[in-house]
CSV table of C-alpha atoms in Angstrom, one decimal:
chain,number,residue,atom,x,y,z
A,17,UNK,CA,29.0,1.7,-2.7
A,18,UNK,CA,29.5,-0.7,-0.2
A,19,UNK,CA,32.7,-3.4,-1.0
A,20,UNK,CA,30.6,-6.5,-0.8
A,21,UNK,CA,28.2,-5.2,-3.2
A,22,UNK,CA,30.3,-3.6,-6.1
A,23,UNK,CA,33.7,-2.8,-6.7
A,24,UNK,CA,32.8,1.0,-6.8
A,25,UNK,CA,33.8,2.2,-10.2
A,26,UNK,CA,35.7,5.7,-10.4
A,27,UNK,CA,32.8,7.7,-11.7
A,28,UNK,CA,30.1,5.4,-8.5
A,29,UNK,CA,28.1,8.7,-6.4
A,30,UNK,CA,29.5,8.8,-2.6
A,31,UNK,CA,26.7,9.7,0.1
A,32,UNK,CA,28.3,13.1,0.6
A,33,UNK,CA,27.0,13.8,-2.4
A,34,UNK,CA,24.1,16.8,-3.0
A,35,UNK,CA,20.7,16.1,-4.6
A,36,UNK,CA,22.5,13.0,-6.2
A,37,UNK,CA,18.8,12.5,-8.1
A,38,UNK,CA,19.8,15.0,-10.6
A,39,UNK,CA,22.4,13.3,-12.0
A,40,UNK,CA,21.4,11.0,-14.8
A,41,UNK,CA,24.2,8.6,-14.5
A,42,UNK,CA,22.7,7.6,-11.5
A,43,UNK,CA,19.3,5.3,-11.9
A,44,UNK,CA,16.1,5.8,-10.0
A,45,UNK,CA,13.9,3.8,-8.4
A,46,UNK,CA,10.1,3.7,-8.1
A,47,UNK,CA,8.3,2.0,-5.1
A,48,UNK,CA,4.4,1.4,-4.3
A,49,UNK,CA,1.9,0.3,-2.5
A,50,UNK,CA,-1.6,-1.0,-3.7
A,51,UNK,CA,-3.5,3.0,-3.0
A,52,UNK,CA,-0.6,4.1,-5.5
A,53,UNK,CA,-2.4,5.4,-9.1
A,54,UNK,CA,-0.2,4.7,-11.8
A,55,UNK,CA,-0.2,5.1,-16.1
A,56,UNK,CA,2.5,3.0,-17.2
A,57,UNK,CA,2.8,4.5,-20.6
A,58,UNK,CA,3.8,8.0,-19.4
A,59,UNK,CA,6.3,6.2,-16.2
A,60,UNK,CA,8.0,4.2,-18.4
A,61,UNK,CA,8.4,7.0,-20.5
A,62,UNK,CA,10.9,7.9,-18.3
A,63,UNK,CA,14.1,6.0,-19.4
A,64,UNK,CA,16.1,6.8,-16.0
A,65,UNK,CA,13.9,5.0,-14.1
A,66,UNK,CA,15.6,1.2,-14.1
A,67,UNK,CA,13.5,-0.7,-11.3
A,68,UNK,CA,9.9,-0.7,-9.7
A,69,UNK,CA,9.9,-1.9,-6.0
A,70,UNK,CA,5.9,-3.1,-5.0
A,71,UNK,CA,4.6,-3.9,-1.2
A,72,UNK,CA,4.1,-7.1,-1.3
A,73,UNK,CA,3.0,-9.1,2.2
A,74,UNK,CA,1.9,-6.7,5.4
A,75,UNK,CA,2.3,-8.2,8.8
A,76,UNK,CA,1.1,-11.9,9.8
A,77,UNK,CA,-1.6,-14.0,6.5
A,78,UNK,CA,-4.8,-12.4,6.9
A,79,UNK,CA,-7.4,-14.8,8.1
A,80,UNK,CA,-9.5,-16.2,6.0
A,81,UNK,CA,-12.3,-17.5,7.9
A,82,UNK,CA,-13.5,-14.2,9.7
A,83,UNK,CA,-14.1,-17.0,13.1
A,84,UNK,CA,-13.4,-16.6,16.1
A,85,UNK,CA,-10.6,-13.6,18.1
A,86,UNK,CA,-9.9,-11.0,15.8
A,87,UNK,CA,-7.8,-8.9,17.6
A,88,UNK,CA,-10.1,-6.4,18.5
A,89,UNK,CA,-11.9,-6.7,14.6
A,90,UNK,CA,-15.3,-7.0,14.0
A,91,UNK,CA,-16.2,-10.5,11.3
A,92,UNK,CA,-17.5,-7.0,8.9
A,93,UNK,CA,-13.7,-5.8,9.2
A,94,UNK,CA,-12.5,-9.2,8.5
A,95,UNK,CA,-14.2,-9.7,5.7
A,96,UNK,CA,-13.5,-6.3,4.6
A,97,UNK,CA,-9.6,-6.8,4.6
A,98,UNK,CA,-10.0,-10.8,3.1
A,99,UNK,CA,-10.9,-8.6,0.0
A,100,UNK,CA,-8.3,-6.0,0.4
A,101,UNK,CA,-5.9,-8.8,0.5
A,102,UNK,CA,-7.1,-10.6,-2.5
A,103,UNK,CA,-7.6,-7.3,-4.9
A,104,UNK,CA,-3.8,-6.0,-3.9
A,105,UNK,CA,-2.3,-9.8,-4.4
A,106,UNK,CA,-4.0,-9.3,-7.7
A,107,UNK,CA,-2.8,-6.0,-8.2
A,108,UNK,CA,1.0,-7.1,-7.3
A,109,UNK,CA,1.0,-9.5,-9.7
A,110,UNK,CA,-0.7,-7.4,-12.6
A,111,UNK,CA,2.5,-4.9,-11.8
A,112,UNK,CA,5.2,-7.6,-11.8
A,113,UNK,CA,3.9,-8.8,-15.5
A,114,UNK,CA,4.0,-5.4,-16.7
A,115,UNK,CA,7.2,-3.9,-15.0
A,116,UNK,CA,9.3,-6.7,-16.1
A,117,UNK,CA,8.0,-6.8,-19.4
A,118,UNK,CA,9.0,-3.4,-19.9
A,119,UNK,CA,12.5,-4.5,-19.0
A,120,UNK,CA,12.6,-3.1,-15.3
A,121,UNK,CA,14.2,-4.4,-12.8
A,122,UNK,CA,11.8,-5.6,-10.0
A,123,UNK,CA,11.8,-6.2,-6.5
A,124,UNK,CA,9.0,-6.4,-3.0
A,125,UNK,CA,9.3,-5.6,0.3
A,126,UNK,CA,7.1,-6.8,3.8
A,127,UNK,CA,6.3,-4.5,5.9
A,128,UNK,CA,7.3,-5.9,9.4
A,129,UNK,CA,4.5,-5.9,11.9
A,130,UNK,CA,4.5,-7.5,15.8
A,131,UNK,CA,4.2,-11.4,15.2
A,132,UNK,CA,6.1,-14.4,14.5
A,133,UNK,CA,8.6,-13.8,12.5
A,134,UNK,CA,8.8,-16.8,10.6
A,135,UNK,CA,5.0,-17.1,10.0
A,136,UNK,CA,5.7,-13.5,8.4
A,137,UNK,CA,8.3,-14.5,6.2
A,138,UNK,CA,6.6,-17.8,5.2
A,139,UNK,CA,3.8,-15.1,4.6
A,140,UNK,CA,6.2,-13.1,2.5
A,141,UNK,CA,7.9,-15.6,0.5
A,142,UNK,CA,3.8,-17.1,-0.2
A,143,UNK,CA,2.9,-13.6,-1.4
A,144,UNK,CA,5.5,-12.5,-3.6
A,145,UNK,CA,7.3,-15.7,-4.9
A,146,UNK,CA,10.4,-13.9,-5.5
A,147,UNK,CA,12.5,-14.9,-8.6
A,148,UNK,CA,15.8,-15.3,-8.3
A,149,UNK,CA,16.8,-12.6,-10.0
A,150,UNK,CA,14.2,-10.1,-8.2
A,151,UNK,CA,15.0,-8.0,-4.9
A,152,UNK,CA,13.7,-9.1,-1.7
A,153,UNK,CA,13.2,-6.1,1.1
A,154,UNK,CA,12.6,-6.4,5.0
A,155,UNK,CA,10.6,-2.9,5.8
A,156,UNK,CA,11.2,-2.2,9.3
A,157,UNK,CA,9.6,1.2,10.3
A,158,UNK,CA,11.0,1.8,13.9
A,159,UNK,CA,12.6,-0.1,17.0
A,160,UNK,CA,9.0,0.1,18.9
A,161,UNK,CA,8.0,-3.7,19.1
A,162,UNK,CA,4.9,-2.6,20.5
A,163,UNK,CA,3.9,-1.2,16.5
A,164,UNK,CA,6.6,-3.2,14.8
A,165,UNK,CA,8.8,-6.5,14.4
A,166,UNK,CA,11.5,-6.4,17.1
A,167,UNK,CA,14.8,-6.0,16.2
A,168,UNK,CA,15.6,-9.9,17.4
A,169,UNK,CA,12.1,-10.9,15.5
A,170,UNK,CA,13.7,-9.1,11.8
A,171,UNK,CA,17.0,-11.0,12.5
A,172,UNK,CA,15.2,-14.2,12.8
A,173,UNK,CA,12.6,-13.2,9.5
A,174,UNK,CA,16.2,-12.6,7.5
A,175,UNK,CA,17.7,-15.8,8.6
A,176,UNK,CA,14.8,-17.5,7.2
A,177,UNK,CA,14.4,-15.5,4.1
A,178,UNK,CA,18.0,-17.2,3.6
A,179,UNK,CA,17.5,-20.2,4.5
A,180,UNK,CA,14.4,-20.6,2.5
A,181,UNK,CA,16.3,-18.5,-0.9
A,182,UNK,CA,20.0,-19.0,-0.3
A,183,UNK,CA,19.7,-14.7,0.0
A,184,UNK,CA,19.3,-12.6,1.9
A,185,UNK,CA,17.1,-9.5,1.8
A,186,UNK,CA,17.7,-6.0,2.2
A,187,UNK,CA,17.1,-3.6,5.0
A,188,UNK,CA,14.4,-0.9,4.7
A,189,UNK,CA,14.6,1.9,6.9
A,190,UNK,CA,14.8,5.5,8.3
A,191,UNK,CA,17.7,7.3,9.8
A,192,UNK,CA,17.2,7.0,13.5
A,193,UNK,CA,16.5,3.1,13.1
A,194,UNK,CA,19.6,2.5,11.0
A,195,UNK,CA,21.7,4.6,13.5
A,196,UNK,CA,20.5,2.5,16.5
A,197,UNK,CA,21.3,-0.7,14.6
A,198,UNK,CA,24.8,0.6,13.6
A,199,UNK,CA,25.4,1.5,17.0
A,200,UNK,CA,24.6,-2.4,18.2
A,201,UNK,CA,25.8,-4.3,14.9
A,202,UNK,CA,27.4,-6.5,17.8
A,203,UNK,CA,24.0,-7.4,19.3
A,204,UNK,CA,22.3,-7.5,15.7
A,205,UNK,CA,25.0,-9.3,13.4
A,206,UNK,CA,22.7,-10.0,10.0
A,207,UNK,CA,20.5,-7.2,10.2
A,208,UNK,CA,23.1,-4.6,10.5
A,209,UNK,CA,25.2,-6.1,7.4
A,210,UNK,CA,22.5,-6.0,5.2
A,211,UNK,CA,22.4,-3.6,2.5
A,212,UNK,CA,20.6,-0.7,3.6
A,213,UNK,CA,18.0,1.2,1.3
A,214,UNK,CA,18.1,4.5,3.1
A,215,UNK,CA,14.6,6.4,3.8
A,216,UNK,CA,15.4,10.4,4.5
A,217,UNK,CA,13.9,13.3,3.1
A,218,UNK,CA,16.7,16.2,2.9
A,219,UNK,CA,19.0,17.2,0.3
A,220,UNK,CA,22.3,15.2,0.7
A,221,UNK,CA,22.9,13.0,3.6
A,222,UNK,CA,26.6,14.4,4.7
A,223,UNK,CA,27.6,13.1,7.9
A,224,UNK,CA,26.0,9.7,8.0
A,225,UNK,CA,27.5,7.1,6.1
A,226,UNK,CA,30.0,5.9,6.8
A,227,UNK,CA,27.2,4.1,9.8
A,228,UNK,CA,28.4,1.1,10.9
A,229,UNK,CA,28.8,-1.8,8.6
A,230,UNK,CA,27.8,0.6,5.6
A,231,UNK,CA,29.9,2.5,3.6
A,232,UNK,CA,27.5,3.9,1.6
A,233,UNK,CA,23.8,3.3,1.0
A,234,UNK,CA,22.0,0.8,-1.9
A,235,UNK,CA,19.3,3.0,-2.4
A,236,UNK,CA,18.1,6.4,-1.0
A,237,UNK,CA,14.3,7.0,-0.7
A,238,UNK,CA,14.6,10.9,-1.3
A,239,UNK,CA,11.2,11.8,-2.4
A,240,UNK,CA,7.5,10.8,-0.9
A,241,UNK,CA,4.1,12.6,0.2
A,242,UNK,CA,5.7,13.7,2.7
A,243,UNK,CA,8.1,16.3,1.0
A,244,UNK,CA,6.7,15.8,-2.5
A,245,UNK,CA,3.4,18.5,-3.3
A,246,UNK,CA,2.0,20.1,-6.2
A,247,UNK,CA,4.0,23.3,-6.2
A,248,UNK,CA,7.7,21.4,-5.3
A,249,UNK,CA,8.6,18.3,-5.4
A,250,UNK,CA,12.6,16.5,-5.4
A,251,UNK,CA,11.6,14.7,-8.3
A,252,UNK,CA,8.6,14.1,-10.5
A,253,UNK,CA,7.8,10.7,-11.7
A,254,UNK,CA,5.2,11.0,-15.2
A,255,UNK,CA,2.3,9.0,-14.9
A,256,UNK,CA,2.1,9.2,-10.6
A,257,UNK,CA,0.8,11.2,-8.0
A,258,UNK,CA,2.7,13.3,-5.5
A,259,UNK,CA,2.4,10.3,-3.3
A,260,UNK,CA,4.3,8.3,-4.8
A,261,UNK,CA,7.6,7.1,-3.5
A,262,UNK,CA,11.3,8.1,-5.7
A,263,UNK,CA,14.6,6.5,-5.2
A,264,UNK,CA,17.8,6.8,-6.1
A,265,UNK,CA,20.9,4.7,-6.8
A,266,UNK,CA,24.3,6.1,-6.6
A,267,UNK,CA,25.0,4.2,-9.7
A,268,UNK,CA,23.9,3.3,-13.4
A,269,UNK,CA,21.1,1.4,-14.4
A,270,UNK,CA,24.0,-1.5,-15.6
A,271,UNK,CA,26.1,-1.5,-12.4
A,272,UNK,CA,22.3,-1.7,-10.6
A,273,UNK,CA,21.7,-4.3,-12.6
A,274,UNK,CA,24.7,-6.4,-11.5
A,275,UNK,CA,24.0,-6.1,-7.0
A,276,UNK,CA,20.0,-6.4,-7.4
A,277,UNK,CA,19.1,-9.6,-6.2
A,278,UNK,CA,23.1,-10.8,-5.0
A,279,UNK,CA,21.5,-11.1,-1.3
A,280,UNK,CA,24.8,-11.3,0.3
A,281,UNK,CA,25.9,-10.1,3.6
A,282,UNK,CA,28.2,-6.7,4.0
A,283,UNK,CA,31.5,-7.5,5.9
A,284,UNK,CA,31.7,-6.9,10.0
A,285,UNK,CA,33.4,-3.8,11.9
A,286,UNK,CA,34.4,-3.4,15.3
A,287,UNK,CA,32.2,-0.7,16.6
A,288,UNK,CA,33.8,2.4,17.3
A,289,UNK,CA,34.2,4.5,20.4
A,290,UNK,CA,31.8,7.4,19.4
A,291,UNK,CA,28.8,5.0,18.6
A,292,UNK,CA,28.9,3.8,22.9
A,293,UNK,CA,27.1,7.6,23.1
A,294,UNK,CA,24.8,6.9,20.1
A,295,UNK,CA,24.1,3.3,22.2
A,296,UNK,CA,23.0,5.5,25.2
A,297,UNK,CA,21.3,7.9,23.1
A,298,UNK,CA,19.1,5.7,20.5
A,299,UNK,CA,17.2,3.6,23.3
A,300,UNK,CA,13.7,3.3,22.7
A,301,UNK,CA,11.3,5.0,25.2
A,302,UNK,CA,10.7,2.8,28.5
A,303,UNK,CA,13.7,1.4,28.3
A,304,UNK,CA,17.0,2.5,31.1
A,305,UNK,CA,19.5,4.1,29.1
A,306,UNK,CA,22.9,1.5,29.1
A,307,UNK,CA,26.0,3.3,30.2
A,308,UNK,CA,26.8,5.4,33.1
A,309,UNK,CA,24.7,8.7,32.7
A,310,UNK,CA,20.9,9.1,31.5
A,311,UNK,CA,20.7,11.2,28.7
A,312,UNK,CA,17.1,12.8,27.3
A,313,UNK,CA,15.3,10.4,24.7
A,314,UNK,CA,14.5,11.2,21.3
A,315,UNK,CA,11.1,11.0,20.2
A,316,UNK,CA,9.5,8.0,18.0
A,317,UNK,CA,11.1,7.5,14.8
A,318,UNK,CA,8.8,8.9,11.9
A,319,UNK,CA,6.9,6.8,9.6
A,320,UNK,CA,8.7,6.9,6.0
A,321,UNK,CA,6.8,4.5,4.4
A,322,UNK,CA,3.5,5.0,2.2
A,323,UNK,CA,1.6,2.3,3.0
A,324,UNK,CA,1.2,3.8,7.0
A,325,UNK,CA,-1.8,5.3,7.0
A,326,UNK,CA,-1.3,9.1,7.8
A,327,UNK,CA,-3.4,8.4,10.7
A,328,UNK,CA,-1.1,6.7,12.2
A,329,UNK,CA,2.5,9.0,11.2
A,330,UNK,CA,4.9,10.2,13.7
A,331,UNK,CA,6.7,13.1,13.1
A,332,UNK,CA,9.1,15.0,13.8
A,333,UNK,CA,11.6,17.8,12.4
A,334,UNK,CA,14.9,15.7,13.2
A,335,UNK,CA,14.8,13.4,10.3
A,336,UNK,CA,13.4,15.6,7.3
């Protein structure tokens, strides 16, 4: 685990390790959004699970008063999502009350859209009125500003996250995002030393950490729709669908317990020499590649998050 987090105990997982979800010293992690079905009884019935992560905030407030430019919306969609927004603020809540009543750990993330940044934090902190002792999460999808917050616009939401909380949050995100950060932790100081929860669907995740500023990461989304069906499945949670998202700490519930809401910043590294390639690499489509040669562009990152609508999912074979 990363230094500024824990003082990783002897018997702490490393992120060479294989299919690290089937060791029960290691605690899991459940995280949902509001089309997630879930019977507490039978979940909580499963003692390994130590935390429950909800969406919280989505993007800039939704208006309220379905007048004037909607973006392309008619007033009938407007209306439409004022309700969404008030049912699943009522549905966050109800899950809170109950998760932490059954002695889970809990924590919410905001799913970073084009906009303002601090409007969307404001919007974030509003929504979920994070304890102090709770987990705050920045969910950034991809380094296309066109479908999501900018790179510059997430450093500037995590500033004010801090200056608003005195923490920080942590850093959602999928392997070819957190690679491209790594690669310029010089041009993106806060968001690439925040702790990483780690969104990749394959058995171990050898040859990736350490990336950057991380050692290691927090948590590891192993398990979604995505790679999680009737017949096979990483991991299955009672009381959930196959949709339903499964994460993994490499460490006990207790030592989770300890780094859940800390909110501090990991320490800086010089960049090394074979990240100036990854630089070249990792540029986002339209953009000239930096450095001396052009070399062929990877394709959009995939969508790792439940609360896309498959509609709108990316994929490709590189990251699962």
């Amino acid at each position: 685990m990363v230094p500024a987090l824990v003082a990783g105990p002897p018997t702490m997982a490393v992120a060479a390790d294989t299919l690290p979800w089937n060791n029960p010293n290691n605690a899991l992690v459940i995280d949902a959004y509001e089309l997630n079905t879930i019977d507490w009884d039978s979940l909580l019935s499963d003692k390994r699970i130590a935390a429950f992560i909800s969406k919280a905030s989505d993007g800039l407030p939704e208006s309220f008063s379905c007048t004037g430019d909607h973006a392309g919306d008619t007033v009938a969609h407007c209306k439409t999502m004022w309700r969404k927004y008030a049912v699943s603020r009522e549905l966050f809540q109800t899950r809170r009350l109950v998760a932490r009543a059954a002695g889970l750990l809990w924590g919410s993330y905001h799913l970073a859209r084009p906009g303002n940044p601090v409007d969307q934090a404001n919007h974030f902190l509003e929504y979920a009125d994070p304890k102090d002792d709770e987990m705050m999460i920045l969910d950034l999808e991809g380094i296309d500003s066109q479908k999501f917050m900018s790179l510059e616009d997430a450093q500037i939401f995590a500033g004010h996250i801090r200056a608003r909380t005195g923490r920080y949050p942590v850093l959602y995100t999928n392997h070819n995002t957190a690679r491209y950060i790594a690669a310029y932790r010089n041009d993106y100081p806060v968001l690439a030393r925040l702790p990483i929860w780690y969104a990749r669907y394959r058995p171990d995740v050898k040859g990736v950490f350490p990336m950057g500023n991380w050692d290691n990461y927090l948590m590891w989304q192993f398990s979604s729709g995505q790679n999680c069906s009737k017949r096979r499945c990483p991991y299955r949670v009672p009381g959930t669908l196959t949709d339903i998202d499964v994460n993994v700490a490499p460490m006990s519930r207790a030592e989770l317990a300890k780094v859940w809401a800390r909110g501090n910043l990991l320490p800086a590294r010089e960049p090394d020499p074979p990240l100036i390639l990854a630089k070249i690499e990792m540029e986002p489509r339209g953009m000239p590649a930096q450095g001396p040669a052009t070399f062929a562009q990877l394709p959009p990152d995939p969508i790792v998050t439940s609360s896309i609508p498959q509609s709108d999912v990316v994929r490709t074979r590189r990251d699962f």
